[in-house]
Amino acid sequence: MTNYLNFAVYDYSMKLIGKGKAKDIYLADNGDIIFEFTDRITAFDGAKKAEYANKGKVCCALAEYWFNILGHEGVPTHFKEKVGETGMRVVNLKILPVEVIWRNYVAGSLWRRYENKEIKLPDDTEAREGAPIPNGMLEFTTKFEAIDRPVTTQEIIDAKWMTEKELEYLRDVTGKINSIMFSHLLRKNIILADFKVEFGKKTNGKIILADEVGTPDGCRFWDRNAYIKGELHSLDKDVFRKNKGDLSAAYLEIYNRITKD
Ligand code: UDP
C-alpha cells in the first residue's frame, strides 16, 4: 500500500519514498523532496535504536541554520525551505554513493581503527582520543552498502562512482564547509571535532551539498571549556552511543548555544 502524509502547512499530498536512520523522505507533487526529521536515533549501523523528544525539531532547525549560513558563504546546497517544525523541502538530486567525513580531532571510528592497529594516524597527530589533527583530514565511506566502510579515492575512481575532478571538488568544498562551521562554532565555545556530509548531482551534472549538515546527528561537538580541562564533553550523538546522559537535553543545549548569541 502506498503511504501518504499530509503536512497541514502544505496543500498537496506527498508520497513516502524512503526511511533513513532519522528522517522519512517524501516526494512532493512538483518533484521536490521533503524530509521529515523524526525523533528516531540509531547507532552502530542500526544495532542501537531509540526515540528522543524534540530531536527532530532540533536537527531540522539546525540543518536550516547551517544551510542558510553555508549558502550565504557560497556553498551550493539543496536546501529550499523549512516546512513546519520538522519538515524541509530540498532539491531532488541523484545522491553520490559516498559519505564525506572531515576530522579536526581524533575520535570515533578513527580512534577505534587506530586502537585495532588497522591504520596510522596522520603525521604530527598524538595517539590519544581527542588529539588535534593538524590541518584536519578527509575520509570517504560507502553510502549504499549495508555497513559504511572507508574507501580510498582509487577505489572510488576504479568503481567509476566519481571522477578525479569530482573528488577534488568534494575535497575543496568540504574543507570550506569545515572552515565556516569551525570558526563559527569556536566563537560559541564549541569545538567541531568531526562531521559527515553527503552530496548529490543535479540533472545538469552540478554537485551540491545534500542531506543535512551541522546537526548533532552528523557532527561531533565538544564543549571547549571542558576540553581545556582535559575532558571530552559531548553535545552530540555520542551521548547516545556512549550512554553519556539525556540526549534530548544535550541536543537542546547545542541548539541553544549555536543559534542564540
Ligand atoms: N557520521 C554520520 N553518519 C554515519 C557515520 C558517521 O553522520 O553514517 C558522523 C559521525 O556522527 C561523526 C563523523 O561522521 O561526527 C565521523 O564518524 P566516525 O567515522 O567516527 O564513525 P562513528 O564512530 O561516529 O560511527
XYZ file of N, CA and C and ligand atoms in Angstrom:
808
model
N 0.844 -1.202 0.000
C 0.000 0.000 0.000
C 0.881 1.254 0.000
N 0.498 2.232 -0.781
C 1.288 3.472 -0.818
C 1.033 4.279 0.447
N 2.088 4.824 0.989
C 1.950 5.667 2.177
C 1.895 7.127 1.776
N 0.997 7.865 2.334
C 0.934 9.301 2.080
C 0.947 10.047 3.395
N 1.499 11.243 3.377
C 1.456 12.082 4.576
C 0.945 13.439 4.149
N 0.048 13.990 4.886
C -0.415 15.338 4.576
C 0.088 16.304 5.628
N 1.065 17.145 5.261
C 1.506 18.193 6.173
C 0.415 19.255 6.187
N 0.034 19.684 7.371
C -1.030 20.685 7.469
C -0.649 21.948 6.712
N 0.654 22.284 6.721
C 1.092 23.535 6.104
C 1.239 23.406 4.588
N 1.016 22.243 4.067
C 1.205 22.032 2.636
C -0.122 21.750 1.953
N -0.246 22.158 0.714
C -1.548 21.992 0.079
C -1.572 20.796 -0.872
N -0.574 19.943 -0.770
C -0.643 18.727 -1.588
C -0.131 17.515 -0.811
N -0.444 16.338 -1.300
C -0.007 15.107 -0.629
C 1.404 14.760 -1.061
N 2.063 14.009 -0.214
C 3.411 13.600 -0.547
C 3.535 12.102 -0.341
N 4.289 11.493 -1.243
C 4.398 10.041 -1.205
C 5.676 9.652 -0.462
N 5.526 8.775 0.526
C 6.710 8.312 1.261
C 7.564 7.466 0.337
N 8.822 7.876 0.104
C 9.669 7.089 -0.804
C 10.870 6.460 -0.088
N 11.071 6.814 1.175
C 12.198 6.185 1.872
C 12.217 6.543 3.338
N 12.869 5.685 4.098
C 13.050 5.957 5.527
C 14.532 5.833 5.822
N 15.140 6.933 6.264
C 16.551 6.875 6.654
C 16.641 6.521 8.122
N 17.843 6.677 8.690
C 18.010 6.355 10.108
C 17.158 7.288 10.964
N 17.144 8.565 10.605
C 16.430 9.539 11.434
C 15.383 10.330 10.652
N 15.427 10.267 9.321
C 14.489 11.062 8.519
C 13.604 10.170 7.660
N 12.353 10.608 7.472
C 11.499 9.999 6.460
C 11.594 10.880 5.223
N 11.523 10.271 4.046
C 11.738 11.027 2.808
C 10.494 10.913 1.930
N 9.967 12.065 1.541
C 8.744 12.111 0.740
C 9.030 12.766 -0.597
N 8.250 12.368 -1.610
C 8.316 13.018 -2.917
C 7.079 13.894 -3.042
N 7.297 15.183 -3.281
C 6.162 16.110 -3.427
C 5.647 16.077 -4.864
N 4.431 16.571 -5.037
C 3.799 16.576 -6.357
C 4.656 17.262 -7.417
N 5.368 18.323 -7.013
C 6.152 19.079 -8.003
C 7.550 18.502 -8.216
N 7.830 17.326 -7.637
C 9.125 16.675 -7.863
C 10.161 16.971 -6.795
N 9.875 17.935 -5.897
C 10.810 18.209 -4.798
C 10.829 17.034 -3.822
N 11.864 17.025 -2.996
C 11.939 16.045 -1.900
C 11.605 16.778 -0.601
N 10.823 16.126 0.241
C 10.529 16.680 1.571
C 11.101 15.721 2.612
N 11.945 16.261 3.479
C 12.444 15.467 4.614
C 11.528 15.703 5.802
N 11.250 14.644 6.532
C 10.592 14.777 7.830
C 11.613 14.317 8.870
N 12.089 15.258 9.689
C 13.063 14.912 10.737
C 12.298 14.292 11.900
N 12.513 13.022 12.144
C 11.781 12.322 13.204
C 12.595 12.369 14.507
N 12.035 11.800 15.562
C 12.751 11.723 16.844
C 13.582 10.438 16.948
N 13.654 9.691 15.835
C 14.402 8.426 15.866
C 15.903 8.677 15.948
N 16.592 7.747 16.591
C 18.060 7.775 16.584
C 18.557 6.342 16.495
N 19.604 6.134 15.704
C 20.205 4.799 15.646
C 21.714 4.967 15.686
N 22.385 3.954 16.165
C 23.861 3.969 16.146
C 24.355 2.554 15.889
N 25.634 2.452 15.625
C 26.289 1.173 15.358
C 25.572 0.415 14.237
N 25.444 1.098 13.099
C 24.798 0.527 11.907
C 23.422 -0.067 12.223
N 22.674 0.650 13.027
C 21.280 0.266 13.289
C 21.106 -0.670 14.472
N 22.209 -1.112 15.090
C 22.097 -2.092 16.184
C 21.472 -1.474 17.449
N 21.680 -0.154 17.641
C 21.120 0.512 18.829
C 20.097 1.540 18.348
N 18.883 1.477 18.880
C 17.809 2.359 18.398
C 17.045 2.971 19.564
N 16.527 4.178 19.370
C 15.669 4.799 20.387
C 14.949 5.988 19.761
N 14.118 6.642 20.568
C 13.484 7.898 20.143
C 13.627 8.896 21.277
N 13.883 10.145 20.945
C 14.037 11.192 21.963
C 13.198 12.405 21.592
N 12.433 12.888 22.549
C 11.559 14.035 22.318
C 12.353 15.234 21.810
N 11.774 15.936 20.853
C 12.317 17.182 20.293
C 13.569 17.017 19.436
N 14.028 15.787 19.272
C 15.242 15.579 18.472
C 15.022 16.029 17.027
N 13.859 15.653 16.462
C 13.564 16.031 15.072
C 13.557 17.538 14.879
N 12.916 18.231 15.821
C 12.815 19.698 15.744
C 14.194 20.341 15.781
N 15.026 19.865 16.725
C 16.367 20.445 16.888
C 17.207 20.216 15.631
N 17.189 18.992 15.114
C 18.027 18.699 13.942
C 17.534 19.463 12.715
N 16.210 19.576 12.566
C 15.659 20.304 11.418
C 16.057 21.786 11.502
N 15.906 22.364 12.687
C 16.219 23.794 12.848
C 17.721 24.050 12.661
N 18.549 23.136 13.157
C 19.996 23.340 12.993
C 20.425 23.156 11.538
N 19.832 22.177 10.855
C 20.180 21.983 9.434
C 19.795 23.239 8.650
N 18.609 23.789 8.932
C 18.190 25.023 8.250
C 19.194 26.158 8.536
N 19.572 26.265 9.809
C 20.507 27.308 10.244
C 21.808 27.234 9.433
N 22.378 26.039 9.343
C 23.666 25.889 8.644
C 23.504 25.996 7.127
N 22.418 25.460 6.581
C 22.232 25.594 5.121
C 22.183 27.073 4.750
N 21.521 27.877 5.570
C 21.464 29.314 5.276
C 22.847 29.940 5.341
N 23.599 29.654 6.385
C 24.945 30.229 6.524
C 25.841 29.775 5.371
N 25.848 28.484 5.113
C 26.728 27.967 4.052
C 26.329 28.538 2.690
N 25.025 28.616 2.462
C 24.537 29.194 1.202
C 25.027 30.629 1.030
N 24.938 31.416 2.100
C 25.401 32.807 2.024
C 26.901 32.892 1.788
N 27.615 31.884 2.238
C 29.084 31.873 2.071
C 29.487 31.271 0.719
N 28.502 30.962 -0.111
C 28.821 30.499 -1.470
C 28.929 28.994 -1.644
N 28.454 28.220 -0.654
C 28.440 26.757 -0.820
C 27.078 26.371 -1.400
N 27.041 25.792 -2.598
C 25.744 25.421 -3.168
C 25.121 24.250 -2.398
N 23.858 24.389 -2.003
C 23.186 23.344 -1.217
C 21.816 23.025 -1.813
N 21.245 21.923 -1.361
C 19.937 21.504 -1.879
C 18.761 22.133 -1.112
N 19.060 22.932 -0.092
C 18.008 23.473 0.778
C 17.078 24.442 0.045
N 15.782 24.242 0.193
C 14.813 25.191 -0.376
C 14.080 25.954 0.730
N 13.411 25.231 1.630
C 12.721 25.911 2.728
C 12.384 24.917 3.828
N 12.190 25.465 5.028
C 11.734 24.649 6.139
C 10.217 24.558 6.027
N 9.659 23.399 6.354
C 8.209 23.197 6.286
C 7.731 22.813 7.676
N 7.079 23.748 8.353
C 6.671 23.464 9.732
C 7.905 23.316 10.610
N 7.769 22.567 11.697
C 8.888 22.462 12.656
C 9.872 21.347 12.340
N 9.381 20.349 11.588
C 10.256 19.187 11.366
C 10.397 18.806 9.894
N 9.848 19.652 9.001
C 9.916 19.334 7.572
C 10.882 20.248 6.838
N 11.447 19.742 5.746
C 12.374 20.556 4.954
C 12.224 20.181 3.481
N 12.023 21.202 2.655
C 11.898 20.972 1.212
C 13.270 21.156 0.585
N 13.689 20.163 -0.203
C 15.027 20.215 -0.816
C 14.934 19.822 -2.289
N 16.005 20.118 -3.025
C 16.080 19.759 -4.443
C 16.193 18.240 -4.576
N 15.528 17.691 -5.563
C 15.602 16.252 -5.837
C 16.908 15.967 -6.593
N 17.808 15.239 -5.962
C 19.150 15.013 -6.533
C 19.423 13.523 -6.701
N 20.456 13.226 -7.482
C 20.972 11.846 -7.506
C 22.101 11.829 -6.463
N 21.848 11.158 -5.347
C 22.814 11.190 -4.245
C 24.083 10.398 -4.616
N 25.236 11.003 -4.360
C 26.503 10.334 -4.682
C 26.723 9.169 -3.712
N 27.382 8.107 -4.179
C 27.458 6.874 -3.354
C 28.513 6.898 -2.253
N 29.037 8.069 -1.920
C 29.996 8.128 -0.802
C 29.575 9.170 0.227
N 29.949 8.921 1.476
C 29.783 9.920 2.530
C 31.165 10.524 2.752
N 31.191 11.808 3.036
C 32.474 12.504 3.180
C 32.642 12.893 4.650
N 33.738 12.494 5.221
C 33.982 12.789 6.647
C 35.189 13.703 6.784
N 34.993 14.769 7.510
C 36.107 15.680 7.816
C 36.402 15.557 9.297
N 37.690 15.446 9.623
C 38.072 15.320 11.036
C 39.072 16.391 11.428
N 38.783 17.086 12.513
C 39.728 18.037 13.103
C 40.420 17.441 14.329
N 39.801 16.432 14.929
C 40.324 15.792 16.147
C 40.170 14.276 16.032
N 40.969 13.560 16.780
C 40.889 12.093 16.780
C 39.681 11.661 17.621
N 38.762 10.927 16.996
C 37.555 10.476 17.709
C 36.927 9.313 16.933
N 35.908 8.732 17.547
C 35.049 7.763 16.864
C 35.788 6.642 16.181
N 35.378 6.387 14.936
C 35.940 5.223 14.228
C 37.418 5.403 13.915
N 37.895 6.643 13.840
C 39.333 6.847 13.574
C 40.142 6.306 14.757
N 39.715 6.670 15.951
C 40.406 6.203 17.155
C 40.290 4.682 17.292
N 39.074 4.164 17.009
C 38.838 2.710 17.092
C 39.765 1.960 16.127
N 39.865 2.452 14.891
C 40.705 1.776 13.895
C 42.173 1.862 14.273
N 42.546 2.987 14.882
C 43.944 3.115 15.337
C 44.216 2.108 16.460
N 43.289 2.048 17.428
C 43.490 1.124 18.562
C 43.527 -0.335 18.101
N 42.763 -0.639 17.043
C 42.756 -2.002 16.485
C 43.935 -2.242 15.546
N 44.832 -1.259 15.468
C 46.038 -1.344 14.623
C 45.710 -1.493 13.136
N 44.560 -0.946 12.728
C 44.182 -1.035 11.310
C 44.764 0.115 10.507
N 45.037 1.234 11.175
C 45.513 2.431 10.465
C 46.580 3.157 11.280
N 47.271 4.074 10.581
C 48.166 5.007 11.278
C 47.426 6.321 11.396
N 47.787 7.119 12.362
C 47.192 8.455 12.457
C 47.960 9.389 11.516
N 47.330 10.495 11.104
C 48.044 11.434 10.236
C 49.324 11.951 10.912
N 50.255 12.453 10.100
C 51.522 12.980 10.617
C 51.261 14.015 11.711
N 52.143 14.055 12.684
C 52.107 15.059 13.756
C 50.839 15.004 14.601
N 50.176 13.845 14.619
C 48.975 13.699 15.448
C 49.292 12.770 16.608
N 49.040 13.267 17.813
C 49.287 12.451 19.009
C 48.341 11.263 19.054
N 48.825 10.128 19.571
C 47.991 8.926 19.642
C 47.145 8.948 20.906
N 46.109 9.784 20.908
C 45.144 9.776 22.021
C 43.811 10.306 21.504
N 42.739 9.769 22.096
C 41.403 10.234 21.719
C 41.316 11.710 22.110
N 40.858 12.539 21.187
C 40.742 13.964 21.488
C 41.924 14.780 21.001
N 42.947 14.130 20.445
C 44.115 14.888 19.969
C 43.759 15.658 18.700
N 44.272 16.891 18.563
C 44.010 17.636 17.327
C 44.765 17.033 16.142
N 44.174 17.125 14.965
C 44.828 16.662 13.739
C 45.252 17.922 12.982
N 46.563 18.232 12.953
C 46.980 19.472 12.295
C 46.501 19.474 10.840
N 45.852 20.555 10.427
C 45.276 20.708 9.074
C 44.077 19.809 8.771
N 43.660 18.987 9.715
C 42.483 18.153 9.515
C 42.729 17.014 8.537
N 41.736 16.163 8.369
C 41.849 15.080 7.380
C 40.479 14.749 6.815
N 40.500 14.185 5.606
C 39.252 13.860 4.919
C 39.202 12.360 4.648
N 38.041 11.772 4.827
C 37.877 10.346 4.508
C 36.577 10.161 3.743
N 36.533 9.096 2.956
C 35.302 8.731 2.266
C 34.845 7.376 2.788
N 33.518 7.222 2.947
C 32.977 5.890 3.257
C 31.861 5.592 2.263
N 31.515 4.311 2.162
C 30.422 3.936 1.251
C 29.108 4.432 1.825
N 28.142 4.674 0.952
C 26.820 5.097 1.417
C 25.775 4.011 1.206
N 25.885 3.302 0.085
C 24.800 2.381 -0.256
C 25.139 0.920 0.027
N 26.030 0.673 0.975
C 26.308 -0.705 1.373
C 25.719 -0.910 2.764
N 25.487 -2.171 3.151
C 24.804 -2.461 4.426
C 25.542 -1.805 5.585
N 26.866 -1.851 5.525
C 27.678 -1.232 6.582
C 28.625 -0.234 5.917
N 28.634 1.008 6.471
C 29.529 2.029 5.908
C 30.975 1.577 6.120
N 31.760 1.568 5.029
C 33.183 1.218 5.207
C 34.041 2.262 4.512
N 35.210 2.524 5.077
C 36.092 3.516 4.448
C 36.502 3.057 3.049
N 36.551 3.992 2.119
C 37.012 3.667 0.755
C 38.089 4.665 0.345
N 39.027 4.171 -0.457
C 40.093 5.054 -0.930
C 39.598 5.783 -2.180
N 40.264 6.879 -2.498
C 39.868 7.611 -3.714
C 40.096 6.728 -4.944
N 41.146 5.886 -4.901
C 41.413 4.988 -6.039
C 40.232 4.043 -6.256
N 39.694 3.497 -5.150
C 38.548 2.576 -5.271
C 37.328 3.304 -5.859
N 37.145 4.543 -5.441
C 36.005 5.323 -5.939
C 36.146 5.563 -7.449
N 37.370 5.865 -7.853
C 37.613 6.127 -9.282
C 37.511 4.820 -10.079
N 38.106 3.752 -9.565
C 38.069 2.458 -10.268
C 36.636 1.952 -10.427
N 35.802 2.195 -9.397
C 34.403 1.738 -9.460
C 33.545 2.673 -10.323
N 34.176 3.734 -10.813
C 33.506 4.758 -11.632
C 32.341 5.429 -10.885
N 32.492 5.511 -9.555
C 31.482 6.230 -8.759
C 31.619 7.724 -8.969
N 32.872 8.165 -9.171
C 33.138 9.595 -9.340
C 34.443 9.783 -10.095
N 34.579 10.951 -10.714
C 35.840 11.230 -11.419
C 36.813 11.899 -10.444
N 38.060 11.960 -10.872
C 39.086 12.606 -10.059
C 38.723 14.072 -9.807
N 38.186 14.694 -10.873
C 37.827 16.106 -10.781
C 36.680 16.313 -9.760
N 35.730 15.393 -9.781
C 34.615 15.495 -8.826
C 35.107 15.303 -7.390
N 36.036 14.356 -7.213
C 36.591 14.130 -5.878
C 37.343 15.360 -5.380
N 38.053 16.002 -6.303
C 38.790 17.217 -5.962
C 37.809 18.291 -5.481
N 36.687 18.377 -6.179
C 35.668 19.357 -5.790
C 35.132 19.034 -4.381
N 34.846 17.755 -4.120
C 34.330 17.362 -2.792
C 35.327 17.718 -1.694
N 36.619 17.481 -1.997
C 37.670 17.822 -1.036
C 37.648 19.318 -0.727
N 37.610 20.124 -1.792
C 37.664 21.584 -1.619
C 36.441 22.102 -0.870
N 35.267 21.656 -1.297
C 34.043 22.211 -0.706
C 33.874 21.726 0.735
N 34.298 20.504 1.025
C 34.177 20.010 2.408
C 35.147 20.776 3.316
N 36.328 21.096 2.791
C 37.276 21.923 3.551
C 36.684 23.298 3.830
N 35.990 23.831 2.851
C 35.365 25.153 3.027
C 34.231 25.076 4.065
N 33.431 24.017 3.990
C 32.344 23.830 4.970
C 32.953 23.748 6.374
N 34.064 23.018 6.483
C 34.720 22.904 7.786
C 35.177 24.272 8.298
N 35.834 25.052 7.434
C 36.348 26.355 7.887
C 35.207 27.226 8.390
N 34.098 27.233 7.642
C 32.968 28.092 8.018
C 32.379 27.631 9.354
N 32.106 26.334 9.472
C 31.450 25.850 10.699
C 32.413 25.921 11.886
N 33.673 25.565 11.644
C 34.648 25.518 12.744
C 34.807 26.896 13.393
N 34.985 27.928 12.556
C 35.241 29.257 13.135
C 33.974 29.799 13.792
N 32.831 29.529 13.180
C 31.557 29.953 13.746
C 31.339 29.323 15.137
N 31.622 28.032 15.241
C 31.393 27.306 16.495
C 32.387 27.712 17.584
N 33.610 28.009 17.164
C 34.615 28.407 18.148
C 34.190 29.671 18.878
N 33.525 30.572 18.142
C 33.022 31.803 18.776
C 31.974 31.477 19.837
N 31.378 30.304 19.756
C 30.361 29.892 20.741
C 30.951 28.907 21.748
N 32.276 28.824 21.744
C 32.979 27.960 22.686
C 32.705 26.468 22.458
N 32.520 26.126 21.192
C 32.269 24.722 20.843
C 33.349 24.281 19.862
N 33.867 23.087 20.100
C 34.861 22.514 19.187
C 34.146 21.575 18.221
N 34.388 21.774 16.932
C 33.856 20.849 15.920
C 34.920 19.766 15.711
N 34.705 18.607 16.335
C 35.737 17.553 16.281
C 35.738 16.858 14.927
N 34.548 16.561 14.397
C 34.455 15.951 13.062
C 33.017 16.078 12.572
N 32.808 15.766 11.307
C 31.437 15.776 10.761
C 31.379 14.987 9.476
N 30.151 14.651 9.110
C 29.890 13.906 7.874
C 28.993 14.741 6.971
N 29.284 14.752 5.691
C 28.382 15.399 4.734
C 28.157 14.477 3.537
N 27.044 14.745 2.845
C 26.728 13.990 1.632
C 26.453 14.981 0.516
N 26.635 14.522 -0.705
C 26.434 15.395 -1.854
C 25.567 14.687 -2.879
N 24.952 15.478 -3.748
C 24.132 14.909 -4.818
C 24.345 15.694 -6.098
N 23.942 15.065 -7.218
C 24.138 15.684 -8.528
C 22.797 16.144 -9.072
N 22.778 17.362 -9.584
C 21.567 17.856 -10.234
C 21.515 17.283 -11.651
N 20.373 17.457 -12.328
C 20.261 16.891 -13.684
C 21.294 17.517 -14.629
N 21.737 18.750 -14.330
C 22.764 19.375 -15.181
C 24.186 18.945 -14.818
N 24.318 18.000 -13.870
C 25.642 17.466 -13.528
C 26.313 18.191 -12.378
N 25.758 19.324 -11.957
C 26.380 20.097 -10.869
C 26.227 19.347 -9.530
N 27.314 19.318 -8.770
C 27.296 18.644 -7.462
C 27.026 19.665 -6.364
N 26.043 19.375 -5.521
C 25.715 20.303 -4.431
C 25.566 19.540 -3.102
N 25.680 20.285 -2.010
C 25.567 19.697 -0.669
C 24.141 19.181 -0.450
N 24.025 17.948 0.063
C 22.706 17.325 0.233
C 22.498 16.919 1.698
N 21.506 16.089 1.922
C 21.194 15.512 3.242
C 21.067 16.623 4.297
N 21.713 16.477 5.449
C 21.673 17.512 6.482
C 23.099 17.875 6.844
N 23.261 19.023 7.454
C 24.615 19.457 7.799
C 24.577 20.188 9.140
N 25.629 19.994 9.926
C 25.764 20.759 11.166
C 24.814 20.360 12.280
N 24.257 19.148 12.201
C 23.371 18.684 13.276
C 24.167 17.776 14.224
N 23.680 17.606 15.467
C 24.408 16.725 16.394
C 24.337 15.249 15.986
N 23.490 14.911 15.008
C 23.483 13.539 14.486
C 24.696 13.285 13.588
N 25.188 14.332 12.936
C 26.235 14.136 11.932
C 27.533 14.860 12.235
N 27.641 15.422 13.443
C 28.872 16.134 13.832
C 29.245 15.701 15.244
N 30.513 15.822 15.566
C 30.907 15.734 16.986
C 31.179 17.144 17.472
N 30.430 17.553 18.515
C 30.604 18.870 19.125
C 31.105 18.661 20.557
N 32.212 19.324 20.896
C 32.735 19.234 22.273
C 32.737 20.618 22.903
N 32.363 20.643 24.182
C 32.420 21.903 24.917
C 33.883 22.299 25.097
N 34.226 23.534 24.707
C 35.630 23.950 24.685
C 36.211 24.135 26.098
N 35.391 24.631 27.031
C 35.901 24.816 28.400
C 36.294 23.477 29.008
N 35.440 22.463 28.793
C 35.746 21.129 29.318
C 36.996 20.575 28.632
N 37.113 20.810 27.321
C 38.270 20.303 26.563
C 39.571 20.861 27.146
N 39.532 22.147 27.460
C 40.733 22.796 28.009
C 41.125 22.140 29.338
N 40.093 21.663 30.077
C 40.370 20.988 31.357
C 40.717 19.505 31.162
N 40.735 19.068 29.895
C 41.118 17.679 29.614
C 39.966 16.701 29.521
N 38.731 17.240 29.441
C 37.557 16.336 29.335
C 36.931 16.450 27.955
N 36.368 15.334 27.460
C 35.601 15.399 26.215
C 34.123 15.412 26.591
N 33.536 16.600 26.590
C 32.127 16.736 26.951
C 31.317 16.840 25.647
N 30.621 15.750 25.316
C 29.930 15.663 24.030
C 28.568 16.317 24.076
N 28.249 17.044 22.997
C 26.901 17.614 22.832
C 26.377 17.130 21.488
N 26.334 15.825 21.309
C 26.007 15.218 20.015
C 25.592 13.763 20.224
N 25.568 13.034 19.122
C 25.089 11.643 19.162
C 25.940 10.721 20.037
N 27.157 11.125 20.378
C 27.977 10.314 21.287
C 27.308 10.164 22.651
N 26.435 11.111 23.017
C 25.675 10.989 24.276
C 24.864 9.690 24.227
N 24.357 9.371 23.042
C 23.580 8.138 22.842
C 24.508 6.929 22.661
N 25.510 7.098 21.775
C 26.427 5.975 21.504
C 27.070 5.484 22.802
N 27.476 6.439 23.655
C 28.261 6.084 24.847
C 27.466 6.185 26.140
N 26.129 6.268 26.054
C 25.264 6.391 27.245
C 25.764 7.479 28.197
N 25.954 8.695 27.621
C 26.523 9.762 28.448
C 25.474 10.697 29.043
N 24.207 10.291 29.101
C 23.201 11.172 29.729
C 21.978 11.371 28.853
N 21.277 12.475 29.107
C 19.987 12.731 28.463
C 20.199 13.377 27.085
N 19.880 12.623 26.047
C 20.129 13.116 24.688
C 19.281 14.337 24.353
N 17.994 14.330 24.776
C 17.141 15.490 24.470
C 17.748 16.762 25.057
N 18.269 16.664 26.285
C 18.857 17.838 26.942
C 20.127 18.278 26.222
N 20.959 17.334 25.821
C 22.207 17.674 25.122
C 21.900 18.335 23.775
N 20.902 17.813 23.051
C 20.550 18.373 21.739
C 19.976 19.782 21.902
N 19.170 19.963 22.941
C 18.597 21.286 23.178
C 19.701 22.279 23.550
N 20.645 21.822 24.346
C 21.757 22.705 24.742
C 22.575 23.118 23.518
N 22.904 22.168 22.658
C 23.731 22.535 21.499
C 22.935 23.461 20.569
N 21.639 23.194 20.440
C 20.790 24.070 19.608
C 20.832 25.506 20.148
N 20.629 25.643 21.448
C 20.622 26.988 22.048
C 21.983 27.656 21.919
N 23.037 26.893 22.162
C 24.364 27.509 22.110
C 24.742 27.923 20.694
N 24.333 27.142 19.708
C 24.702 27.502 18.324
C 23.855 28.662 17.806
N 22.568 28.622 18.101
C 21.680 29.595 17.426
C 21.445 30.883 18.207
N 21.689 30.824 19.527
C 21.415 32.032 20.314
C 22.735 32.733 20.626
N 22.746 34.074 20.516
C 24.013 34.787 20.744
C 24.282 35.001 22.213
N 28.697 10.038 10.830
C 27.400 10.168 10.370
N 26.800 9.098 9.754
C 27.436 7.920 9.566
C 28.757 7.796 10.041
C 29.359 8.870 10.673
O 26.787 11.222 10.491
O 26.830 7.001 8.996
C 29.352 11.176 11.504
C 29.566 10.927 12.991
O 28.478 11.378 13.763
C 30.824 11.720 13.273
C 31.600 11.656 11.953
O 30.631 11.341 10.950
O 30.513 13.069 13.544
C 32.698 10.624 11.960
O 32.140 9.381 12.318
P 33.074 8.108 12.607
O 33.709 7.662 11.335
O 33.999 8.449 13.707
O 32.104 6.963 12.987
P 31.274 6.718 14.332
O 32.231 6.194 15.353
O 30.685 8.026 14.691
O 30.248 5.731 13.904
